[in-house]
Tab-separated table of C-alpha atoms and ligand atoms in Angstrom:
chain	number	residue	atom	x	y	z
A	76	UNK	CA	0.059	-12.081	-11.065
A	77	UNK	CA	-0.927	-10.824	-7.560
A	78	UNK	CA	1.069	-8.004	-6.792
A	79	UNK	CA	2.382	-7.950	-3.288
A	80	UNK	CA	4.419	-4.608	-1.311
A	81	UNK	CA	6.078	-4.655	1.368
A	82	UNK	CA	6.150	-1.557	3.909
A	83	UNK	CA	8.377	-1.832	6.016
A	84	UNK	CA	7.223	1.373	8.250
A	85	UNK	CA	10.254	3.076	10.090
A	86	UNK	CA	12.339	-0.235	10.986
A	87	UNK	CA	15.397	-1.787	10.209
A	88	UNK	CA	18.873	0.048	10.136
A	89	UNK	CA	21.494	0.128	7.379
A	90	UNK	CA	22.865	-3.313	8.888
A	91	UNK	CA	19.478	-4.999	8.585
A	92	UNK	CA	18.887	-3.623	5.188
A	93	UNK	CA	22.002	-4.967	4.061
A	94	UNK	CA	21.172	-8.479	5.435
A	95	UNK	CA	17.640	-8.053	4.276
A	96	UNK	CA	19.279	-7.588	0.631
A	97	UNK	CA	21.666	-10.185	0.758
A	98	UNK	CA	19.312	-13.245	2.532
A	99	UNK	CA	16.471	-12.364	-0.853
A	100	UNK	CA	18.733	-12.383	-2.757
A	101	UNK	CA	17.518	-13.923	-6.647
A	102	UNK	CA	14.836	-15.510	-3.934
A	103	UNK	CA	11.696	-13.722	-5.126
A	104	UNK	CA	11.154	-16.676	-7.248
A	105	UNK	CA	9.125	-14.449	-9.912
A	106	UNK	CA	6.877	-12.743	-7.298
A	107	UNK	CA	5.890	-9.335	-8.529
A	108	UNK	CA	7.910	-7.573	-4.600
A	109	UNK	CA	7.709	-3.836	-4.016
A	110	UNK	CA	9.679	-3.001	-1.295
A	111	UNK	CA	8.317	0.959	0.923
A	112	UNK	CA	11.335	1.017	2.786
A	113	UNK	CA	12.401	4.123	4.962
A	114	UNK	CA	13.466	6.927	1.989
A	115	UNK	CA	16.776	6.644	2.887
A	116	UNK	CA	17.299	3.018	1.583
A	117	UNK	CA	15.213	3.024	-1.144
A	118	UNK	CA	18.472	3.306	-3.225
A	119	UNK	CA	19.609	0.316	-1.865
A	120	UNK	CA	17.022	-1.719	-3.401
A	121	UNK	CA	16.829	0.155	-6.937
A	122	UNK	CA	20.366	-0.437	-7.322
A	123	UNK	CA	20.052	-4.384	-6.885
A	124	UNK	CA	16.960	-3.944	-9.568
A	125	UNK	CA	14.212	-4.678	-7.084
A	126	UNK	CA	10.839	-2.438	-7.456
A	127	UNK	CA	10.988	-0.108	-4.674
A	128	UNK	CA	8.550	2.526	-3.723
A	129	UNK	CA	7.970	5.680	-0.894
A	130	UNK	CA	5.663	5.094	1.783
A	131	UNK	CA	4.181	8.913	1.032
A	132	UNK	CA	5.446	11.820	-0.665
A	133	UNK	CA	5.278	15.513	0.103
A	134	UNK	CA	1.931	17.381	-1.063
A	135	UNK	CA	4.609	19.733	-2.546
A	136	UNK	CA	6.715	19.590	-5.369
A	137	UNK	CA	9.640	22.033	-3.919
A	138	UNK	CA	10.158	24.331	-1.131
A	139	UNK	CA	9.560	25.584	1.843
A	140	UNK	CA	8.228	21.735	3.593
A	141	UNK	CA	10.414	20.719	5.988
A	142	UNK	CA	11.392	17.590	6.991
A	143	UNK	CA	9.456	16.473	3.543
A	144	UNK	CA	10.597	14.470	0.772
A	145	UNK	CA	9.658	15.572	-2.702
A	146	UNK	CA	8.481	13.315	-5.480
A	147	UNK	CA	11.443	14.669	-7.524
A	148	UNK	CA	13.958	13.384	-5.016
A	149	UNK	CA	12.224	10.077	-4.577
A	150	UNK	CA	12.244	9.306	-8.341
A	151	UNK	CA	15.860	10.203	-8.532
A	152	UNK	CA	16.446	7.435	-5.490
A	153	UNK	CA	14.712	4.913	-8.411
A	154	UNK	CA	11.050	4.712	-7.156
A	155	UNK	CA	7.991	3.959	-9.433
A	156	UNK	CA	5.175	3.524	-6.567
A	157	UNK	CA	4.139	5.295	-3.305
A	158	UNK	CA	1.716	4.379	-1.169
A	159	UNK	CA	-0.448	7.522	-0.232
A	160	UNK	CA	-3.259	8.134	2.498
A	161	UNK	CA	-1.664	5.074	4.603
A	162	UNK	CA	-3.757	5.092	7.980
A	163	UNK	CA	-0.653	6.242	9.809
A	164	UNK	CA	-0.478	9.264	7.593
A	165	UNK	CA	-3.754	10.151	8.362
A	166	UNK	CA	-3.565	9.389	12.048
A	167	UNK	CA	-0.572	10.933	12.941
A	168	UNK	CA	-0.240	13.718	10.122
A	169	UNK	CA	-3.525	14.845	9.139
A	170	UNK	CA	-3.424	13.601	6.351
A	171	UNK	CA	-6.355	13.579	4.749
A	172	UNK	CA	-6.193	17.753	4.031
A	173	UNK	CA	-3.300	16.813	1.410
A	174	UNK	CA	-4.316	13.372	-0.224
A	175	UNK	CA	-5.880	14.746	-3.426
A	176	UNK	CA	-2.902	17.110	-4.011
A	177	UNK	CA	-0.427	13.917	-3.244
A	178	UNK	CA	-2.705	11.588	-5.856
A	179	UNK	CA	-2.175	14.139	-8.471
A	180	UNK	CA	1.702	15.125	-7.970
A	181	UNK	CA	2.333	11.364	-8.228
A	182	UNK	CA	0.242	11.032	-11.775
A	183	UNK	CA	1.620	14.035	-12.977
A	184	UNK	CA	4.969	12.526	-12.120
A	185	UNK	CA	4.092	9.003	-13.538
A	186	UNK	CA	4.934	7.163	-10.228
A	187	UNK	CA	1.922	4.707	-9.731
A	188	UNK	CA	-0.381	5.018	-6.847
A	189	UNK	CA	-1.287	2.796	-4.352
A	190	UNK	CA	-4.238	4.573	-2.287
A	191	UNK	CA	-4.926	3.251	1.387
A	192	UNK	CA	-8.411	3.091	2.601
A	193	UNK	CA	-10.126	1.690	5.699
A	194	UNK	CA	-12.609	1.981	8.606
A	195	UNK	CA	-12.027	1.824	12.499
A	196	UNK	CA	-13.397	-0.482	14.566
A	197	UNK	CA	-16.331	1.790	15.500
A	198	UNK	CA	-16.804	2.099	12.194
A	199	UNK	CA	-16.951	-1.248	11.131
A	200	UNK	CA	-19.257	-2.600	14.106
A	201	UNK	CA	-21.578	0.696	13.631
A	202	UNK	CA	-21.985	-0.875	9.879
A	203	UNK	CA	-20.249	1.519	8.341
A	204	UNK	CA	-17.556	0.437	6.360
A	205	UNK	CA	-18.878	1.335	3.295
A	206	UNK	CA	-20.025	4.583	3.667
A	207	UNK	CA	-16.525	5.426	4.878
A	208	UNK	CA	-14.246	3.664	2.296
A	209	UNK	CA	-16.668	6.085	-0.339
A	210	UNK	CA	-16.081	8.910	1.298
A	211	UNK	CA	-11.812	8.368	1.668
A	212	UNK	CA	-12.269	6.828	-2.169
A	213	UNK	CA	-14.591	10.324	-2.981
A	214	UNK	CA	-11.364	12.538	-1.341
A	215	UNK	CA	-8.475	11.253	-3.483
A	216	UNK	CA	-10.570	10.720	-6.420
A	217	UNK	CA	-12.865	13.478	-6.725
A	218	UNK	CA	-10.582	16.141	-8.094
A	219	UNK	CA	-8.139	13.802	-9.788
A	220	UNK	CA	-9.771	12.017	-12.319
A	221	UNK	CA	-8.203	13.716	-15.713
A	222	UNK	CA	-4.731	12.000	-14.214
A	223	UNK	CA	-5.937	8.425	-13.200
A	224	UNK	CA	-6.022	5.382	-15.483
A	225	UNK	CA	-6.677	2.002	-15.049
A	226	UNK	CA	-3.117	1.596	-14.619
A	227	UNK	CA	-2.114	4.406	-12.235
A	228	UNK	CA	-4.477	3.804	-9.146
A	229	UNK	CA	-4.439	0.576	-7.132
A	230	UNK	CA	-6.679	0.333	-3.997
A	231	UNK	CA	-5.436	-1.394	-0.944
A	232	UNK	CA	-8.255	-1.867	1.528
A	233	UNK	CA	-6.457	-2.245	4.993
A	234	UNK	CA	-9.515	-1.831	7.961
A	235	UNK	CA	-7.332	0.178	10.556
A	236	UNK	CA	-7.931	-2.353	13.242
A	237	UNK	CA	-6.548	-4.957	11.420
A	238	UNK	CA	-2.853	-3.131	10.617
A	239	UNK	CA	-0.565	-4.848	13.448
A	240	UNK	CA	-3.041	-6.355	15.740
A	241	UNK	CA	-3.256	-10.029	14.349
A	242	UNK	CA	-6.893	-9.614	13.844
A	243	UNK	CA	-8.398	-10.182	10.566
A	244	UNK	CA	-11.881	-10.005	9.161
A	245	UNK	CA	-13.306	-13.246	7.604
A	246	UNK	CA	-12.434	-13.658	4.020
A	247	UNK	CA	-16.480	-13.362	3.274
A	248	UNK	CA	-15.989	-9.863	4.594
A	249	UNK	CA	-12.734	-8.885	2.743
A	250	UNK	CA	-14.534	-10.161	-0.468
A	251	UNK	CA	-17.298	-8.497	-0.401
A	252	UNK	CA	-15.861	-5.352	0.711
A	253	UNK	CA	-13.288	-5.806	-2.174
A	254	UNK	CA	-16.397	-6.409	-4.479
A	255	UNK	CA	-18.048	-2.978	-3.121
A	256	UNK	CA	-14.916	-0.946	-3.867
A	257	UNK	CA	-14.363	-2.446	-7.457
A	258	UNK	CA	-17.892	-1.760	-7.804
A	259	UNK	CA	-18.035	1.461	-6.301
A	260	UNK	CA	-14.987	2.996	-8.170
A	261	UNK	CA	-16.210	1.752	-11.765
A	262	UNK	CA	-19.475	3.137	-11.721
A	263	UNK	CA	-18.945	6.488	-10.374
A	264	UNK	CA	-15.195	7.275	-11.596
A	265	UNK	CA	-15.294	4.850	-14.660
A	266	UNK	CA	-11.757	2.952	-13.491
A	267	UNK	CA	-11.278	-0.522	-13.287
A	268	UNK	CA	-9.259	-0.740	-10.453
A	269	UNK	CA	-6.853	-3.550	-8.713
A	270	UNK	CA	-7.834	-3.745	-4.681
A	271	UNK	CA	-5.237	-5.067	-2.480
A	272	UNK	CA	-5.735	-6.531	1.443
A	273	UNK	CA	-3.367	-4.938	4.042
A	274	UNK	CA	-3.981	-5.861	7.701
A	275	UNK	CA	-1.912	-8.848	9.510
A	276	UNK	CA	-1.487	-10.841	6.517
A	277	UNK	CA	1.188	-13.276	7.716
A	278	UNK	CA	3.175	-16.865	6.638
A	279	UNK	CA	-0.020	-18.288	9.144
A	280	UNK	CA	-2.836	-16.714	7.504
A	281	UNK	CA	-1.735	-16.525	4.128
A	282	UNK	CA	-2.749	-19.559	2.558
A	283	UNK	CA	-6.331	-18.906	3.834
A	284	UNK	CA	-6.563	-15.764	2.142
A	285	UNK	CA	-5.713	-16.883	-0.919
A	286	UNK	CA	-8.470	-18.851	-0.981
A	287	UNK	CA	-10.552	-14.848	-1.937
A	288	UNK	CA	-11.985	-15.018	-5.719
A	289	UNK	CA	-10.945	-11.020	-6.077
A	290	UNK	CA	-7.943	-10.381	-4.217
A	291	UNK	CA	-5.616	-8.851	-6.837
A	292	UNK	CA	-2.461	-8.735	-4.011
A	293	UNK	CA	-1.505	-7.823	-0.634
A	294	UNK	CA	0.203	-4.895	1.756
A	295	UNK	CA	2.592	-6.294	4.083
A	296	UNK	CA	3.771	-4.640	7.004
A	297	UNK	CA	5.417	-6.563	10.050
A	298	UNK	CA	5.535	-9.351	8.314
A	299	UNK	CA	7.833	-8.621	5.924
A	300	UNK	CA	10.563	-7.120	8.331
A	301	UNK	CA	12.132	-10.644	8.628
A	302	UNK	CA	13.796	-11.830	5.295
A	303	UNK	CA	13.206	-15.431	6.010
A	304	UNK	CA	9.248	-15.182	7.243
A	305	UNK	CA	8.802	-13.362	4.217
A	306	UNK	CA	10.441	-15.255	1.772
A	307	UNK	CA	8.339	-18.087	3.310
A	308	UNK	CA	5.097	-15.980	3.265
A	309	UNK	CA	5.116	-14.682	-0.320
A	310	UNK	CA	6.102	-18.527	-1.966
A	311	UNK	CA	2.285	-19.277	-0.693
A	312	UNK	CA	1.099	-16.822	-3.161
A	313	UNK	CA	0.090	-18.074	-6.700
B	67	LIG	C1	0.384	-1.882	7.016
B	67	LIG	O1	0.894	-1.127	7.829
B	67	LIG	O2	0.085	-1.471	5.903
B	67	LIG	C2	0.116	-3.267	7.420
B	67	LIG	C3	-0.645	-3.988	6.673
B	67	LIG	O3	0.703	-3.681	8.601
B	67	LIG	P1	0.622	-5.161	9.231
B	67	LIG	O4	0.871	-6.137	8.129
B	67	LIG	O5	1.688	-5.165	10.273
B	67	LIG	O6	-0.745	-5.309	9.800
């Protein structure tokens, strides 16, 4: 079953969470939903049962971090994921200095990791894609790999110039990029892993990208503010 999570970034207030919970209600129709809202309603969710997760965690366990959120707190709020290395993260808050410490608090912790990777624009028309997916995949995993398992580590390939611009790469691209990674990460680290696609997926586009062989699930971020559009979007799943 593809697995699908939704991050909803730093939107909706109490009032929309509380619609949000009431219109999806027993509406997931089976889907395997993991909702990255804000920390402060991930209790929300966990307490009507749905898998919830943080969309990063502190590179510390305790102390003195402020404004951070320890893994420790977040499992008591009911999470079992985080996503870590998100291309905001790394844009806006370095970071890429505190990945491999994040990727191992979370195994230690047994809260599953979903690891974002991708390449800028100039990256991907200079040909590079590859060379920098290794080299984020090389960062997180490097250090790490008496914690990961097959079952701990999930990819999600999101090219940066894809997240919230309604651009998309062709689904020739996405699989063989999906292809490298698997590829990549088996032969030099020994893990099977599952690779998600993150960037613009919408209730539009959807049905064409199911149509990619090795897509194991998708990272949803605007569209799955709206209840409704996502309801809609994720029933075009299989
Ligand atoms: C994201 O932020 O992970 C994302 C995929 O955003 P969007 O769906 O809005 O492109």
């Amino acid at each position: 079953m593809k697995l699908i999570c939704a991050n909803f970034k730093m939107n909706l207030l109490k009032k929309d969470i509380n619609l949000y919970l009431k219109k999806i209600n027993n509406n997931l129709n089976n889907k395997k939903v993991i909702f990255f809202p804000s920390n402060i309603y991930i209790k929300d969710f966990h307490d009507k049962n749905y898998l919830v997760g943080a969309q990063d965690i502190s590179f510390q366990e305790f102390g003195a971090c402020t404004g951070d959120t320890s893994i420790l707190q977040l499992k008591e709020l009911g999470i079992t994921y985080t996503l870590i290395g998100h291309s905001e993260r790394r844009q806006f808050f370095n970071d890429d200095l505190y990945i491999s410490k994040k990727i191992a608090l979370a195994a230690k912790h047994k809260i599953k990791i979903i690891l974002c990777i991708g390449e800028s624009i100039e990256e991907f028309k200079d040909n590079k894609t590859l060379e920098i997916l290794k080299k984020e995949i090389d960062l997180a995993l490097k250090n790490n790999l008496k914690y990961l398992t097959t079952s701990n580590i999930i990819i999600a390939y999101e090219p940066i110039w894809a997240i919230g611009t309604n651009k998309i790469p062709t689904n020739l691209c996405i699989q063989e990029t999906i292809s490298l990674i698997k590829k990549y990460i088996f032969t030099t680290y020994n893990l099977k892993v599952k690779v998600l696609y993150g960037g613009s997926v919408n209730e539009n586009n959807i049905l064409e990208l199911e149509k990619i062989k090795n897509i194991d699930g998708y990272l949803i971020g605007s569209s799955s503010l709206n209840p409704d559009n996502f309801l809609t979007l994720i029933n075009k799943i299989n």
